[in-house]
mmCIF file of C-alpha atoms in Angstrom:
data_model
loop_
_atom_site.group_PDB
_atom_site.id
_atom_site.type_symbol
_atom_site.label_atom_id
_atom_site.label_comp_id
_atom_site.label_asym_id
_atom_site.label_seq_id
_atom_site.Cartn_x
_atom_site.Cartn_y
_atom_site.Cartn_z
ATOM 1 C CA ASP A 1 0.000 0.000 0.000
ATOM 2 C CA SER A 2 1.603 3.252 -1.192
ATOM 3 C CA GLY A 3 -0.577 5.431 1.015
ATOM 4 C CA VAL A 4 -2.014 7.250 -2.006
ATOM 5 C CA THR A 5 -5.743 6.686 -2.402
ATOM 6 C CA GLN A 6 -7.610 7.126 -5.656
ATOM 7 C CA THR A 7 -11.349 6.908 -6.104
ATOM 8 C CA PRO A 8 -13.186 5.502 -7.866
ATOM 9 C CA LYS A 9 -11.197 2.471 -9.036
ATOM 10 C CA HIS A 10 -13.368 2.023 -12.098
ATOM 11 C CA LEU A 11 -15.616 4.419 -13.967
ATOM 12 C CA ILE A 12 -17.749 3.832 -17.038
ATOM 13 C CA THR A 13 -19.405 6.798 -18.659
ATOM 14 C CA ALA A 14 -20.772 7.961 -21.987
ATOM 15 C CA THR A 15 -19.213 10.289 -24.508
ATOM 16 C CA GLY A 16 -19.887 13.931 -23.810
ATOM 17 C CA GLN A 17 -20.160 13.437 -20.071
ATOM 18 C CA ARG A 18 -18.050 14.902 -17.275
ATOM 19 C CA VAL A 19 -16.332 12.966 -14.490
ATOM 20 C CA THR A 20 -14.239 13.788 -11.450
ATOM 21 C CA LEU A 21 -11.366 11.618 -10.252
ATOM 22 C CA ARG A 22 -10.179 12.021 -6.701
ATOM 23 C CA CYS A 23 -6.767 11.551 -5.135
ATOM 24 C CA SER A 24 -5.708 11.651 -1.498
ATOM 25 C CA PRO A 25 -1.917 11.906 -1.178
ATOM 26 C CA ARG A 26 0.225 10.212 1.443
ATOM 27 C CA SER A 27 0.140 11.900 4.799
ATOM 28 C CA GLY A 28 2.692 14.718 4.773
ATOM 29 C CA ASP A 29 3.105 14.869 1.005
ATOM 30 C CA LEU A 30 2.505 18.333 -0.394
ATOM 31 C CA SER A 31 2.773 17.583 -4.089
ATOM 32 C CA VAL A 32 0.365 15.703 -6.312
ATOM 33 C CA TYR A 33 0.925 14.595 -9.895
ATOM 34 C CA TRP A 34 -1.593 13.266 -12.400
ATOM 35 C CA TYR A 35 -0.600 10.872 -15.162
ATOM 36 C CA GLN A 36 -2.602 9.237 -17.950
ATOM 37 C CA GLN A 37 -1.822 5.788 -19.296
ATOM 38 C CA SER A 38 -3.603 4.939 -22.523
ATOM 39 C CA LEU A 39 -3.535 1.455 -24.016
ATOM 40 C CA ASP A 40 0.019 0.324 -24.800
ATOM 41 C CA GLN A 41 1.371 3.728 -23.891
ATOM 42 C CA GLY A 42 3.675 4.885 -21.157
ATOM 43 C CA LEU A 43 2.421 7.120 -18.406
ATOM 44 C CA GLN A 44 1.948 10.628 -19.773
ATOM 45 C CA PHE A 45 2.308 13.526 -17.362
ATOM 46 C CA LEU A 46 -0.750 15.757 -17.126
ATOM 47 C CA ILE A 47 -0.289 18.216 -14.285
ATOM 48 C CA GLN A 48 1.398 18.790 -10.912
ATOM 49 C CA TYR A 49 0.198 20.679 -7.867
ATOM 50 C CA TYR A 50 2.218 21.696 -4.863
ATOM 51 C CA ASN A 51 0.552 22.874 -1.663
ATOM 52 C CA GLY A 52 -2.542 24.005 -3.496
ATOM 53 C CA GLU A 53 -0.881 25.715 -6.436
ATOM 54 C CA GLU A 54 -0.253 24.500 -9.945
ATOM 55 C CA ARG A 55 3.451 23.749 -10.295
ATOM 56 C CA ALA A 56 3.804 22.217 -13.751
ATOM 57 C CA LYS A 57 1.694 21.353 -16.735
ATOM 58 C CA GLY A 58 2.168 18.595 -19.250
ATOM 59 C CA ASN A 59 0.077 17.411 -22.156
ATOM 60 C CA ILE A 60 -3.226 18.145 -20.474
ATOM 61 C CA LEU A 61 -6.163 18.825 -22.759
ATOM 62 C CA GLU A 62 -8.197 21.993 -22.322
ATOM 63 C CA ARG A 63 -11.201 19.770 -21.552
ATOM 64 C CA PHE A 64 -9.329 18.549 -18.474
ATOM 65 C CA SER A 65 -8.706 20.538 -15.324
ATOM 66 C CA ALA A 66 -7.427 19.831 -11.862
ATOM 67 C CA GLN A 67 -7.138 21.418 -8.481
ATOM 68 C CA GLN A 68 -5.617 20.731 -5.099
ATOM 69 C CA PHE A 69 -7.637 21.613 -2.041
ATOM 70 C CA PRO A 70 -6.480 22.988 1.338
ATOM 71 C CA ASP A 71 -6.529 19.482 2.811
ATOM 72 C CA LEU A 72 -4.135 18.562 -0.059
ATOM 73 C CA HIS A 73 -6.427 16.132 -1.805
ATOM 74 C CA SER A 74 -6.685 16.668 -5.530
ATOM 75 C CA GLU A 75 -9.360 16.243 -8.139
ATOM 76 C CA LEU A 76 -8.992 15.777 -11.875
ATOM 77 C CA ASN A 77 -12.015 16.888 -13.866
ATOM 78 C CA LEU A 78 -12.527 15.487 -17.339
ATOM 79 C CA SER A 79 -15.298 16.996 -19.450
ATOM 80 C CA SER A 80 -16.832 16.498 -22.903
ATOM 81 C CA LEU A 81 -15.447 12.995 -22.758
ATOM 82 C CA GLU A 82 -14.403 11.241 -25.930
ATOM 83 C CA LEU A 83 -13.730 7.564 -26.611
ATOM 84 C CA GLY A 84 -10.008 8.330 -26.720
ATOM 85 C CA ASP A 85 -10.059 9.513 -23.129
ATOM 86 C CA SER A 86 -10.465 5.915 -22.014
ATOM 87 C CA ALA A 87 -7.334 5.219 -19.996
ATOM 88 C CA LEU A 88 -5.844 4.546 -16.589
ATOM 89 C CA TYR A 89 -5.387 7.740 -14.638
ATOM 90 C CA PHE A 90 -2.743 7.653 -11.929
ATOM 91 C CA CYS A 91 -2.156 10.064 -9.129
ATOM 92 C CA ALA A 92 1.212 10.231 -7.411
ATOM 93 C CA SER A 93 2.386 12.226 -4.432
ATOM 94 C CA SER A 94 5.732 13.298 -3.047
ATOM 95 C CA VAL A 95 6.949 15.313 -0.113
ATOM 96 C CA THR A 96 8.616 18.229 -1.835
ATOM 97 C CA GLY A 97 7.499 18.014 -5.432
ATOM 98 C CA GLN A 98 11.096 18.409 -6.477
ATOM 99 C CA ARG A 99 12.480 16.044 -9.037
ATOM 100 C CA ASN A 100 14.537 13.190 -7.699
ATOM 101 C CA THR A 101 12.168 12.936 -4.748
ATOM 102 C CA GLU A 102 10.500 9.580 -4.780
ATOM 103 C CA ALA A 103 6.896 9.747 -5.927
ATOM 104 C CA PHE A 104 4.363 7.235 -4.641
ATOM 105 C CA PHE A 105 1.584 6.157 -6.964
ATOM 106 C CA GLY A 106 -2.000 5.270 -6.268
ATOM 107 C CA GLN A 107 -3.723 2.241 -7.772
ATOM 108 C CA GLY A 108 -5.210 4.311 -10.551
ATOM 109 C CA THR A 109 -8.713 4.959 -11.834
ATOM 110 C CA ARG A 110 -9.680 3.050 -14.948
ATOM 111 C CA LEU A 111 -11.947 5.249 -17.047
ATOM 112 C CA THR A 112 -13.948 3.700 -19.846
ATOM 113 C CA VAL A 113 -15.836 6.016 -22.166
ATOM 114 C CA VAL A 114 -18.534 4.281 -24.221
ATOM 115 C CA ASP B 1 6.854 11.871 -29.351
ATOM 116 C CA GLN B 2 8.089 9.111 -27.057
ATOM 117 C CA GLN B 3 11.317 10.341 -25.500
ATOM 118 C CA VAL B 4 11.810 7.187 -23.445
ATOM 119 C CA LYS B 5 11.490 3.911 -25.297
ATOM 120 C CA GLN B 6 11.258 0.342 -24.163
ATOM 121 C CA ASN B 7 11.297 -1.658 -27.354
ATOM 122 C CA SER B 8 10.637 -5.060 -25.818
ATOM 123 C CA PRO B 9 6.991 -5.346 -24.739
ATOM 124 C CA SER B 10 7.666 -8.636 -22.989
ATOM 125 C CA LEU B 11 10.443 -10.859 -21.654
ATOM 126 C CA SER B 12 10.387 -14.391 -20.240
ATOM 127 C CA VAL B 13 13.190 -15.715 -18.060
ATOM 128 C CA GLN B 14 13.746 -18.894 -16.074
ATOM 129 C CA GLU B 15 13.842 -18.580 -12.306
ATOM 130 C CA GLY B 16 17.413 -18.118 -11.089
ATOM 131 C CA ARG B 17 18.665 -16.658 -14.371
ATOM 132 C CA ILE B 18 19.418 -13.039 -15.161
ATOM 133 C CA SER B 19 16.722 -10.695 -16.452
ATOM 134 C CA ILE B 20 17.895 -7.761 -18.543
ATOM 135 C CA LEU B 21 15.419 -5.023 -19.336
ATOM 136 C CA ASN B 22 16.442 -2.302 -21.746
ATOM 137 C CA CYS B 23 15.521 1.329 -22.176
ATOM 138 C CA ASP B 24 16.584 3.980 -24.683
ATOM 139 C CA TYR B 25 16.050 7.706 -24.551
ATOM 140 C CA THR B 26 16.331 10.503 -27.051
ATOM 141 C CA ASN B 27 16.484 13.625 -24.895
ATOM 142 C CA SER B 28 20.089 14.455 -24.005
ATOM 143 C CA MET B 29 18.849 16.734 -21.221
ATOM 144 C CA PHE B 30 17.713 13.769 -19.143
ATOM 145 C CA ASP B 31 20.041 13.383 -16.191
ATOM 146 C CA TYR B 32 18.145 11.181 -13.747
ATOM 147 C CA PHE B 33 16.669 7.807 -14.507
ATOM 148 C CA LEU B 34 14.384 5.507 -12.579
ATOM 149 C CA TRP B 35 12.845 2.085 -12.843
ATOM 150 C CA TYR B 36 9.358 1.386 -11.564
ATOM 151 C CA LYS B 37 7.691 -1.980 -11.129
ATOM 152 C CA LYS B 38 3.964 -2.448 -11.551
ATOM 153 C CA TYR B 39 1.827 -5.390 -10.516
ATOM 154 C CA PRO B 40 -1.720 -5.782 -11.910
ATOM 155 C CA ALA B 41 -4.318 -3.560 -10.250
ATOM 156 C CA GLU B 42 -1.605 -1.618 -8.438
ATOM 157 C CA GLY B 43 0.199 1.621 -9.135
ATOM 158 C CA PRO B 44 3.867 1.711 -10.152
ATOM 159 C CA THR B 45 6.327 1.402 -7.273
ATOM 160 C CA PHE B 46 9.827 2.801 -7.285
ATOM 161 C CA LEU B 47 12.563 0.229 -7.706
ATOM 162 C CA ILE B 48 15.926 1.864 -8.332
ATOM 163 C CA SER B 49 17.375 5.045 -9.778
ATOM 164 C CA ILE B 50 20.601 6.394 -11.225
ATOM 165 C CA SER B 51 22.023 9.831 -11.760
ATOM 166 C CA SER B 52 23.861 10.667 -14.950
ATOM 167 C CA ILE B 53 27.066 11.224 -12.986
ATOM 168 C CA LYS B 54 27.178 7.474 -12.413
ATOM 169 C CA ASP B 55 27.208 4.563 -14.787
ATOM 170 C CA LYS B 56 26.042 1.911 -12.351
ATOM 171 C CA ASN B 57 23.860 1.660 -9.284
ATOM 172 C CA GLU B 58 23.221 -1.518 -7.369
ATOM 173 C CA ASP B 59 20.590 -2.432 -4.801
ATOM 174 C CA GLY B 60 20.507 -6.061 -3.818
ATOM 175 C CA ARG B 61 19.473 -8.178 -6.788
ATOM 176 C CA PHE B 62 18.829 -5.086 -8.919
ATOM 177 C CA THR B 63 21.486 -3.185 -10.854
ATOM 178 C CA VAL B 64 20.937 -0.337 -13.270
ATOM 179 C CA PHE B 65 23.550 0.500 -15.881
ATOM 180 C CA LEU B 66 23.668 3.795 -17.738
ATOM 181 C CA ASN B 67 25.466 4.368 -21.038
ATOM 182 C CA LYS B 68 25.166 8.087 -21.689
ATOM 183 C CA SER B 69 26.903 8.081 -25.038
ATOM 184 C CA ALA B 70 24.432 5.502 -26.333
ATOM 185 C CA LYS B 71 21.500 7.053 -24.449
ATOM 186 C CA HIS B 72 20.754 3.626 -23.101
ATOM 187 C CA LEU B 73 20.084 2.135 -19.718
ATOM 188 C CA SER B 74 19.382 -1.356 -18.565
ATOM 189 C CA LEU B 75 18.062 -3.056 -15.468
ATOM 190 C CA HIS B 76 19.605 -6.354 -14.439
ATOM 191 C CA ILE B 77 17.844 -8.652 -12.006
ATOM 192 C CA VAL B 78 19.976 -11.468 -10.638
ATOM 193 C CA PRO B 79 18.792 -14.023 -9.728
ATOM 194 C CA SER B 80 15.294 -13.635 -11.107
ATOM 195 C CA GLN B 81 12.446 -14.822 -8.907
ATOM 196 C CA PRO B 82 8.802 -15.565 -9.755
ATOM 197 C CA GLY B 83 7.760 -12.610 -7.593
ATOM 198 C CA ASP B 84 9.640 -10.344 -9.990
ATOM 199 C CA SER B 85 6.988 -11.016 -12.634
ATOM 200 C CA ALA B 86 5.521 -7.582 -13.309
ATOM 201 C CA VAL B 87 5.586 -4.720 -15.790
ATOM 202 C CA TYR B 88 8.743 -2.635 -15.528
ATOM 203 C CA PHE B 89 8.722 1.020 -16.542
ATOM 204 C CA CYS B 90 11.784 3.069 -17.283
ATOM 205 C CA ALA B 91 11.440 6.782 -16.509
ATOM 206 C CA ALA B 92 13.614 9.874 -16.843
ATOM 207 C CA SER B 93 13.677 13.437 -15.656
ATOM 208 C CA GLN B 94 15.489 16.576 -16.721
ATOM 209 C CA PRO B 95 16.573 19.771 -14.956
ATOM 210 C CA GLY B 96 13.803 22.317 -14.651
ATOM 211 C CA ALA B 97 11.025 19.759 -14.856
ATOM 212 C CA ASN B 98 9.603 17.904 -11.871
ATOM 213 C CA ASN B 99 7.646 15.347 -13.841
ATOM 214 C CA LEU B 100 8.831 12.012 -15.150
ATOM 215 C CA PHE B 101 8.877 10.790 -18.743
ATOM 216 C CA PHE B 102 7.925 7.133 -18.888
ATOM 217 C CA GLY B 103 8.559 4.349 -21.351
ATOM 218 C CA THR B 104 5.777 2.014 -22.431
ATOM 219 C CA GLY B 105 6.892 -0.784 -20.131
ATOM 220 C CA THR B 106 8.219 -4.326 -20.442
ATOM 221 C CA ARG B 107 6.258 -7.232 -19.036
ATOM 222 C CA LEU B 108 8.653 -9.625 -17.299
ATOM 223 C CA THR B 109 7.570 -13.183 -16.662
ATOM 224 C CA VAL B 110 9.826 -15.321 -14.490
ATOM 225 C CA ILE B 111 9.098 -18.985 -15.047
ATOM 226 C CA PRO B 112 9.474 -21.245 -11.994
#
């Protein structure tokens, strides 16, 4: 158990809908990362938050947004869903958010868009 | 554009033998490399890392080798055990960026 909790584990929704994925980081970790893993792809970095503020942005679509709340949990909002958004979405957390600091990953949320 | 590549989707090895997983990268700015292991229905877990100032890092049965001129790294597992069966991801980071760039993974199967 990494200590990072993601909910829900599985999500099935229709095209055009909006969903929210939730991540609770390890106790004491201030930084949260979101990654997307599509079929047969590596994990693609989406966005990083540190202590409530956006720290870095990757290949995140405009239809996607995220935030980190004062209690440090984070939510990833995906809207106007398309079939191609079907993927595993991982959240990871680390203490400092600096590179070379070990990041701990949650189990992921498997999103299926039908 | 995949900057970290793992060209072998799968690898099977007999228990007790050496497993060698390979990874290539294209971005010469990468200076820190990691290997993650992932079991089904779990998130990736950190295994071992190496800085570009080194060419080898060892931790128990796991050794990572880095060849900067070839932009290539490899993970050696000796001896391989059935519990090592998992998907292994190579990842890299560069100065100025806190995120990791991941390869597509290699599924290792260790046959008892």
